[in-house]
Amino acid sequence: MRPIRYNVAASLDGYIADAQGAFDWIPDDSTVDFATLFARVDTYLLGRRTWDTVRDTASAPFNPGARVYVFSRTLAPGTEQGVTVVRDDPVALARSLRHEEGSGEIWLFGGGELFATLLAAGQVDQVEITVVPVLLGGGVPLVAHLPERSKLSLIHTQTYPSGMVALHYKVLAAEGATR
Amino acid sequence: MRPIRYNVAASLDGYIADAQGAFDWIPDDSTVDFATLFARVDTYLLGRRTWDTVRDTASAPFNPGARVYVFSRTLAPGTEQGVTVVRDDPVALARSLRHEEGSGEIWLFGGGELFATLLAAGQVDQVEITVVPVLLGGGVPLVAHLPERSKLSLIHTQTYPSGMVALHYKVLAAEGATR
């Protein structure tokens, strides 16, 4: 099974963007080894609002040749330059991608609503939050409303010189998870 | 100067109580050395809602002989059995307590509104969050709305067998803080 990893930076109070949608509170820490962290990622899942912010950046952060899926109820479905806009149920697609052959990993890139939908459906395997040393006091929550609590199991922590702390967890209620 | 420490347990998504006000998602981890952590605490600051939950527990968690201040706009002001109900400006009292002689520490016990008020006024020295491995998807935020971001400096992390991770920070904008 190919794991779905929700990997985001968040403020200590649990926001992935501030109230204006800004990310400029995330330090540019050159010691974070993104290449190793995401070496096996060949598939990306994004909500539409997250896509809007990524699309506007100069360089897309996606591995070459990777598949990118954007879930949207408003954009026109279809594939263009490796990016597939999907209007269908994200749960069904996520389940199908997790059960594909191979060892590639799936990066759930954001945001908090898509994460909540997939988490509640047991389709997220790992939650990887890089905690930024800042309090925002409001913004976009790292997870939207959940029908019930989701218990996690800590698997890894890492402290960076910038004061960011990576906290990696296994989702105990993931479909097919072993405790 | 006597430091004010905001020390609370929070879910990974930044809530100090769930939507029903419950804390039963915080594991009872016997390896947490509360005695050492809070050895020098001789003063407690609480918002009224936090006080309501503490008052109802069988054993009050306060050090013997400590002073306890509860900020409330509805309870009758006055002191009873070491607990002082204060209707006045929490900022003025916090500033006065921080400038008292001695090496005792002040534990800002909660909740998120009192924390936001004191943080915005530069009266919180340390933020100490014990991150519980659970996602709640809603509840009482660890900090209420802030007029501006508050930058922190990581000073200490500790991982517990239960999967809780303590993250301790210095508040860079605290009144009188050295960077």
Coordinates of C-alpha atoms in Angstrom, one line a residue:
Chain A
M1 CA 0.0 0.0 0.0
R2 CA 1.2 3.5 -0.8
P3 CA 0.9 5.9 2.1
I4 CA -0.8 9.2 2.1
R5 CA 1.2 11.8 4.1
Y6 CA -0.3 15.1 5.2
N7 CA 2.9 17.2 5.5
V8 CA 2.5 20.9 6.3
A9 CA 4.1 23.7 8.3
A10 CA 1.8 25.1 11.0
S11 CA 2.0 27.7 13.7
L12 CA 2.2 26.5 17.3
D13 CA -1.5 27.4 17.6
G14 CA -2.4 25.1 14.6
Y15 CA -2.8 27.4 11.6
I16 CA -1.4 26.6 8.1
A17 CA -2.0 30.2 6.8
D18 CA -2.7 33.4 8.6
A19 CA -6.1 35.3 8.5
Q20 CA -4.9 37.0 5.2
G21 CA -3.8 33.6 3.7
A22 CA -0.1 34.5 4.1
F23 CA 2.8 32.1 4.7
D24 CA 5.6 34.6 5.3
W25 CA 5.8 33.5 9.0
I26 CA 7.4 30.2 7.8
P27 CA 11.2 30.6 8.0
D28 CA 13.3 29.6 5.0
D29 CA 15.4 27.0 6.9
S30 CA 18.2 25.7 4.5
T31 CA 18.8 22.8 6.9
V32 CA 15.5 21.2 6.1
D33 CA 16.3 18.3 3.8
F34 CA 13.3 18.4 1.5
A35 CA 15.0 16.2 -1.1
T36 CA 15.2 13.3 1.2
L37 CA 11.9 13.9 3.0
F38 CA 10.0 13.8 -0.3
A39 CA 12.3 11.6 -2.5
R40 CA 9.6 8.9 -2.9
V41 CA 6.7 11.2 -3.5
D42 CA 5.2 10.7 -7.0
T43 CA 1.7 11.9 -6.4
Y44 CA 0.3 15.1 -4.9
L45 CA -3.2 15.8 -3.6
L46 CA -4.4 19.5 -3.1
G47 CA -7.6 21.3 -2.3
R48 CA -8.5 24.1 -4.6
R49 CA -7.5 27.0 -2.3
T50 CA -4.1 25.4 -1.7
W51 CA -3.7 25.0 -5.5
D52 CA -4.5 28.7 -6.0
T53 CA -1.5 29.6 -3.8
V54 CA 0.8 27.1 -5.3
R55 CA -0.1 28.0 -8.9
D56 CA 0.9 31.6 -8.3
T57 CA 4.4 30.8 -7.0
A58 CA 7.3 31.1 -9.5
S59 CA 8.5 27.5 -9.2
A60 CA 6.1 24.6 -8.5
P61 CA 7.4 22.5 -5.7
F62 CA 6.4 19.2 -7.4
N63 CA 8.8 16.4 -8.3
P64 CA 9.3 16.0 -12.1
G65 CA 7.0 13.6 -13.6
A66 CA 4.7 13.5 -10.6
R67 CA 0.9 13.3 -10.8
V68 CA -0.9 16.3 -9.3
Y69 CA -4.6 16.0 -8.3
V70 CA -6.6 19.2 -7.5
F71 CA -10.0 18.7 -5.9
S72 CA -12.4 21.4 -6.9
R73 CA -16.2 21.9 -7.3
T74 CA -15.7 25.0 -9.4
L75 CA -12.7 24.4 -11.8
A76 CA -13.3 22.5 -15.0
P77 CA -12.3 18.8 -14.7
G78 CA -9.5 17.5 -16.9
T79 CA -5.8 17.1 -17.2
E80 CA -3.3 19.7 -18.4
Q81 CA 0.5 19.6 -18.0
G82 CA 0.4 16.8 -15.4
V83 CA -2.2 18.5 -13.3
T84 CA -5.6 16.8 -13.0
V85 CA -8.6 18.7 -11.8
V86 CA -11.1 16.3 -10.1
R87 CA -14.7 17.1 -9.2
D88 CA -15.5 13.6 -7.9
D89 CA -15.4 12.2 -4.4
P90 CA -11.8 12.7 -3.1
V91 CA -12.2 9.6 -0.8
A92 CA -12.7 7.2 -3.7
L93 CA -9.7 8.5 -5.6
A94 CA -7.5 8.5 -2.5
R95 CA -8.4 4.9 -1.7
S96 CA -7.6 3.9 -5.2
L97 CA -4.2 5.7 -5.2
R98 CA -3.3 4.1 -1.8
H99 CA -4.0 0.6 -3.2
E100 CA -1.9 1.1 -6.4
E101 CA 1.1 -1.1 -6.9
G102 CA 4.5 0.3 -6.1
S103 CA 6.3 2.1 -3.3
G104 CA 5.7 5.7 -4.3
E105 CA 4.3 8.0 -1.7
I106 CA 1.4 10.4 -1.8
W107 CA 1.8 13.9 -0.4
L108 CA -1.4 15.5 0.8
F109 CA -0.2 19.0 0.3
G110 CA -3.2 20.8 1.9
G111 CA -5.4 22.2 3.0
G112 CA -7.3 21.5 6.2
E113 CA -10.7 20.7 4.6
L114 CA -9.3 18.0 2.2
F115 CA -7.3 16.6 5.1
A116 CA -10.4 16.4 7.4
T117 CA -12.4 14.7 4.6
L118 CA -9.7 12.1 3.9
L119 CA -8.8 11.6 7.6
A120 CA -12.4 11.0 8.6
A121 CA -12.6 8.4 5.8
G122 CA -9.5 6.6 7.0
Q123 CA -7.4 7.5 4.0
V124 CA -4.5 9.4 5.7
D125 CA -1.6 7.3 6.9
Q126 CA 0.8 9.9 8.3
V127 CA 0.4 13.4 9.8
E128 CA 3.7 15.4 9.6
I129 CA 3.5 18.8 11.1
T130 CA 6.5 21.2 11.1
V131 CA 5.7 23.5 14.0
V132 CA 6.9 27.0 13.4
P133 CA 7.8 29.1 16.5
V134 CA 5.1 31.7 16.2
L135 CA 1.5 32.3 17.4
L136 CA -0.9 33.6 14.8
G137 CA -4.0 33.9 16.9
G138 CA -6.2 32.9 13.9
G139 CA -6.1 31.8 10.3
V140 CA -6.7 28.6 8.3
P141 CA -6.8 25.6 10.7
L142 CA -4.6 22.7 9.9
V143 CA -7.6 20.5 10.1
A144 CA -11.3 21.4 9.5
H145 CA -14.1 20.1 11.7
L146 CA -13.9 16.3 12.4
P147 CA -16.8 14.0 13.1
E148 CA -14.7 12.5 15.9
R149 CA -11.2 12.7 17.4
S150 CA -8.4 11.1 15.6
K151 CA -5.7 9.5 17.7
L152 CA -2.1 9.5 16.5
S153 CA 1.1 7.6 17.3
L154 CA 4.3 9.6 17.5
I155 CA 7.0 8.1 15.2
H156 CA 9.6 10.9 14.8
T157 CA 10.6 14.3 15.9
Q158 CA 13.3 16.7 14.6
T159 CA 14.4 20.1 15.8
Y160 CA 15.8 22.6 13.2
P161 CA 18.2 25.5 13.9
S162 CA 15.4 27.9 13.0
G163 CA 13.4 26.6 16.0
M164 CA 11.0 24.7 13.8
V165 CA 10.2 21.2 15.2
A166 CA 8.9 18.4 12.9
L167 CA 6.4 16.1 14.6
H168 CA 5.6 13.0 12.6
Y169 CA 2.7 10.7 13.5
K170 CA 1.0 7.5 12.3
V171 CA -2.8 7.8 12.1
L172 CA -4.1 4.9 14.2
A173 CA -7.5 4.9 12.5
A174 CA -6.2 4.8 9.0
E175 CA -7.9 2.1 6.9
G176 CA -5.6 -0.9 7.0
A177 CA -3.3 0.5 9.6
T178 CA -1.4 -1.7 12.0
R179 CA -1.1 -0.4 15.6
Chain B
M1 CA 11.9 39.6 37.4
R2 CA 9.6 36.7 38.0
P3 CA 8.6 34.9 34.8
I4 CA 5.0 34.2 33.7
R5 CA 4.9 30.8 32.1
Y6 CA 1.9 29.7 30.0
N7 CA 2.0 25.9 30.5
V8 CA -0.8 23.8 29.0
A9 CA -1.5 20.6 27.2
A10 CA -2.9 21.0 23.7
S11 CA -3.9 18.8 20.8
L12 CA -1.7 18.8 17.7
D13 CA -4.3 21.1 16.1
G14 CA -4.0 23.6 18.9
Y15 CA -7.0 23.1 21.3
I16 CA -6.7 23.0 25.1
A17 CA -10.2 21.5 25.5
D18 CA -12.6 19.8 23.0
A19 CA -15.9 21.3 21.8
Q20 CA -17.6 19.9 25.0
G21 CA -14.9 21.3 27.2
A22 CA -13.5 17.8 27.9
F23 CA -9.8 17.0 28.7
D24 CA -10.1 13.2 28.6
W25 CA -7.9 13.1 25.5
I26 CA -4.8 14.1 27.6
P27 CA -3.0 10.9 28.6
D28 CA -2.1 10.3 32.2
D29 CA 1.7 10.0 31.6
S30 CA 3.4 9.0 34.9
T31 CA 6.8 9.9 33.4
V32 CA 6.0 13.7 33.3
D33 CA 7.9 15.1 36.3
F34 CA 5.4 17.8 37.4
A35 CA 7.2 18.3 40.7
T36 CA 10.4 19.5 39.1
L37 CA 8.6 21.4 36.3
F38 CA 6.7 23.5 38.7
A39 CA 8.9 23.4 41.8
R40 CA 9.4 27.2 41.8
V41 CA 5.8 28.1 41.0
D42 CA 4.2 30.1 43.9
T43 CA 1.6 32.0 42.0
Y44 CA -1.2 30.9 39.6
L45 CA -3.2 33.0 37.1
L46 CA -6.5 31.6 35.8
G47 CA -9.4 32.8 33.6
R48 CA -12.8 32.2 35.1
R49 CA -13.7 29.3 32.8
T50 CA -10.5 27.5 33.6
W51 CA -11.2 28.1 37.3
D52 CA -14.6 26.4 36.9
T53 CA -13.0 23.2 35.6
V54 CA -10.3 23.2 38.2
R55 CA -12.6 23.9 41.1
D56 CA -14.7 20.9 40.3
T57 CA -11.7 18.5 40.4
A58 CA -11.2 16.4 43.6
S59 CA -7.7 17.7 44.2
A60 CA -6.6 21.2 43.3
P61 CA -3.2 21.1 41.5
F62 CA -1.8 24.1 43.3
N63 CA 1.4 24.1 45.3
P64 CA 0.7 24.5 49.1
G65 CA 0.9 28.1 50.2
A66 CA 0.7 29.4 46.6
R67 CA -1.4 32.4 45.7
V68 CA -4.1 31.8 43.1
Y69 CA -5.6 34.7 41.1
V70 CA -8.9 34.1 39.2
F71 CA -9.9 36.8 36.7
S72 CA -13.6 37.2 36.3
R73 CA -16.1 39.9 35.4
T74 CA -19.0 38.0 37.0
L75 CA -17.7 36.4 40.3
A76 CA -17.6 38.6 43.5
P77 CA -14.1 40.0 44.0
G78 CA -12.3 39.0 47.2
T79 CA -10.0 36.4 48.8
E80 CA -11.0 33.0 50.2
Q81 CA -8.8 30.1 51.2
G82 CA -5.8 31.5 49.2
V83 CA -7.9 32.2 46.1
T84 CA -8.3 35.8 45.0
V85 CA -11.0 36.7 42.5
V86 CA -9.9 39.8 40.6
R87 CA -12.2 41.9 38.5
D88 CA -9.6 44.5 37.6
D89 CA -7.3 44.7 34.6
P90 CA -5.3 41.4 34.4
V91 CA -2.4 43.2 32.7
A92 CA -1.7 45.6 35.6
L93 CA -1.7 42.7 38.1
A94 CA 0.5 40.5 35.9
R95 CA 3.0 43.3 35.5
S96 CA 3.1 43.9 39.2
L97 CA 3.6 40.2 40.0
R98 CA 6.4 39.9 37.4
H99 CA 8.2 42.8 39.1
E100 CA 8.0 41.4 42.6
E101 CA 11.2 40.5 44.4
G102 CA 12.2 36.8 44.6
S103 CA 12.7 33.9 42.2
G104 CA 9.3 32.4 42.3
E105 CA 7.6 31.6 39.1
I106 CA 4.0 32.4 37.9
W107 CA 2.0 29.8 36.1
L108 CA -0.5 31.1 33.7
F109 CA -2.8 28.1 33.9
G110 CA -5.3 29.1 31.2
G111 CA -7.2 29.7 29.3
G112 CA -6.7 31.1 25.8
E113 CA -8.4 34.4 26.3
L114 CA -6.4 35.4 29.4
F115 CA -3.2 34.2 27.6
A116 CA -4.0 36.4 24.5
T117 CA -4.6 39.4 26.7
L118 CA -1.4 39.0 28.6
L119 CA 0.7 38.0 25.6
A120 CA -0.5 41.1 23.6
A121 CA 0.5 43.3 26.6
G122 CA 4.0 41.8 26.7
Q123 CA 3.4 40.1 30.1
V124 CA 4.1 36.4 29.2
D125 CA 7.7 35.2 29.3
Q126 CA 7.5 31.6 28.3
V127 CA 5.0 29.5 26.3
E128 CA 5.2 25.8 27.2
I129 CA 2.9 23.5 25.2
T130 CA 2.7 19.8 25.7
V131 CA 1.5 18.5 22.4
V132 CA -0.9 15.5 22.8
P133 CA -0.9 13.0 19.8
V134 CA -4.5 13.6 18.9
L135 CA -6.5 15.8 16.4
L136 CA -9.7 17.2 17.9
G137 CA -11.0 19.2 14.9
G138 CA -12.4 22.0 17.1
G139 CA -12.6 23.1 20.7
V140 CA -11.1 25.9 22.9
P141 CA -8.1 27.4 21.1
L142 CA -4.8 27.6 23.0
V143 CA -4.7 31.3 22.2
A144 CA -7.6 33.6 21.4
H145 CA -7.5 36.3 18.7
L146 CA -4.2 38.3 18.8
P147 CA -3.8 41.9 17.5
E148 CA -0.5 40.7 15.8
R149 CA 1.7 37.6 15.5
S150 CA 3.9 36.7 18.4
K151 CA 7.3 35.3 17.6
L152 CA 8.8 32.7 19.8
S153 CA 12.3 31.3 20.4
L154 CA 12.5 27.5 21.0
I155 CA 14.4 26.7 24.2
H156 CA 13.6 23.1 25.0
T157 CA 11.8 20.0 23.7
Q158 CA 11.1 16.7 25.5
T159 CA 9.4 13.6 24.2
Y160 CA 7.4 11.4 26.6
P161 CA 6.6 7.6 26.3
S162 CA 2.9 8.5 25.7
G163 CA 3.9 10.3 22.5
M164 CA 3.4 13.7 24.1
V165 CA 6.0 16.3 23.1
A166 CA 6.8 19.3 25.3
L167 CA 7.8 22.4 23.3
H168 CA 9.1 25.3 25.4
Y169 CA 9.6 28.7 24.0
K170 CA 10.7 32.2 25.1
V171 CA 8.4 35.0 24.0
L172 CA 10.5 37.4 22.0
A173 CA 8.2 40.4 22.5
A174 CA 7.8 40.0 26.3
E175 CA 8.3 43.3 28.1
G176 CA 11.9 43.4 29.3
A177 CA 12.9 40.2 27.3
T178 CA 16.4 39.9 26.0
R179 CA 16.6 38.3 22.5

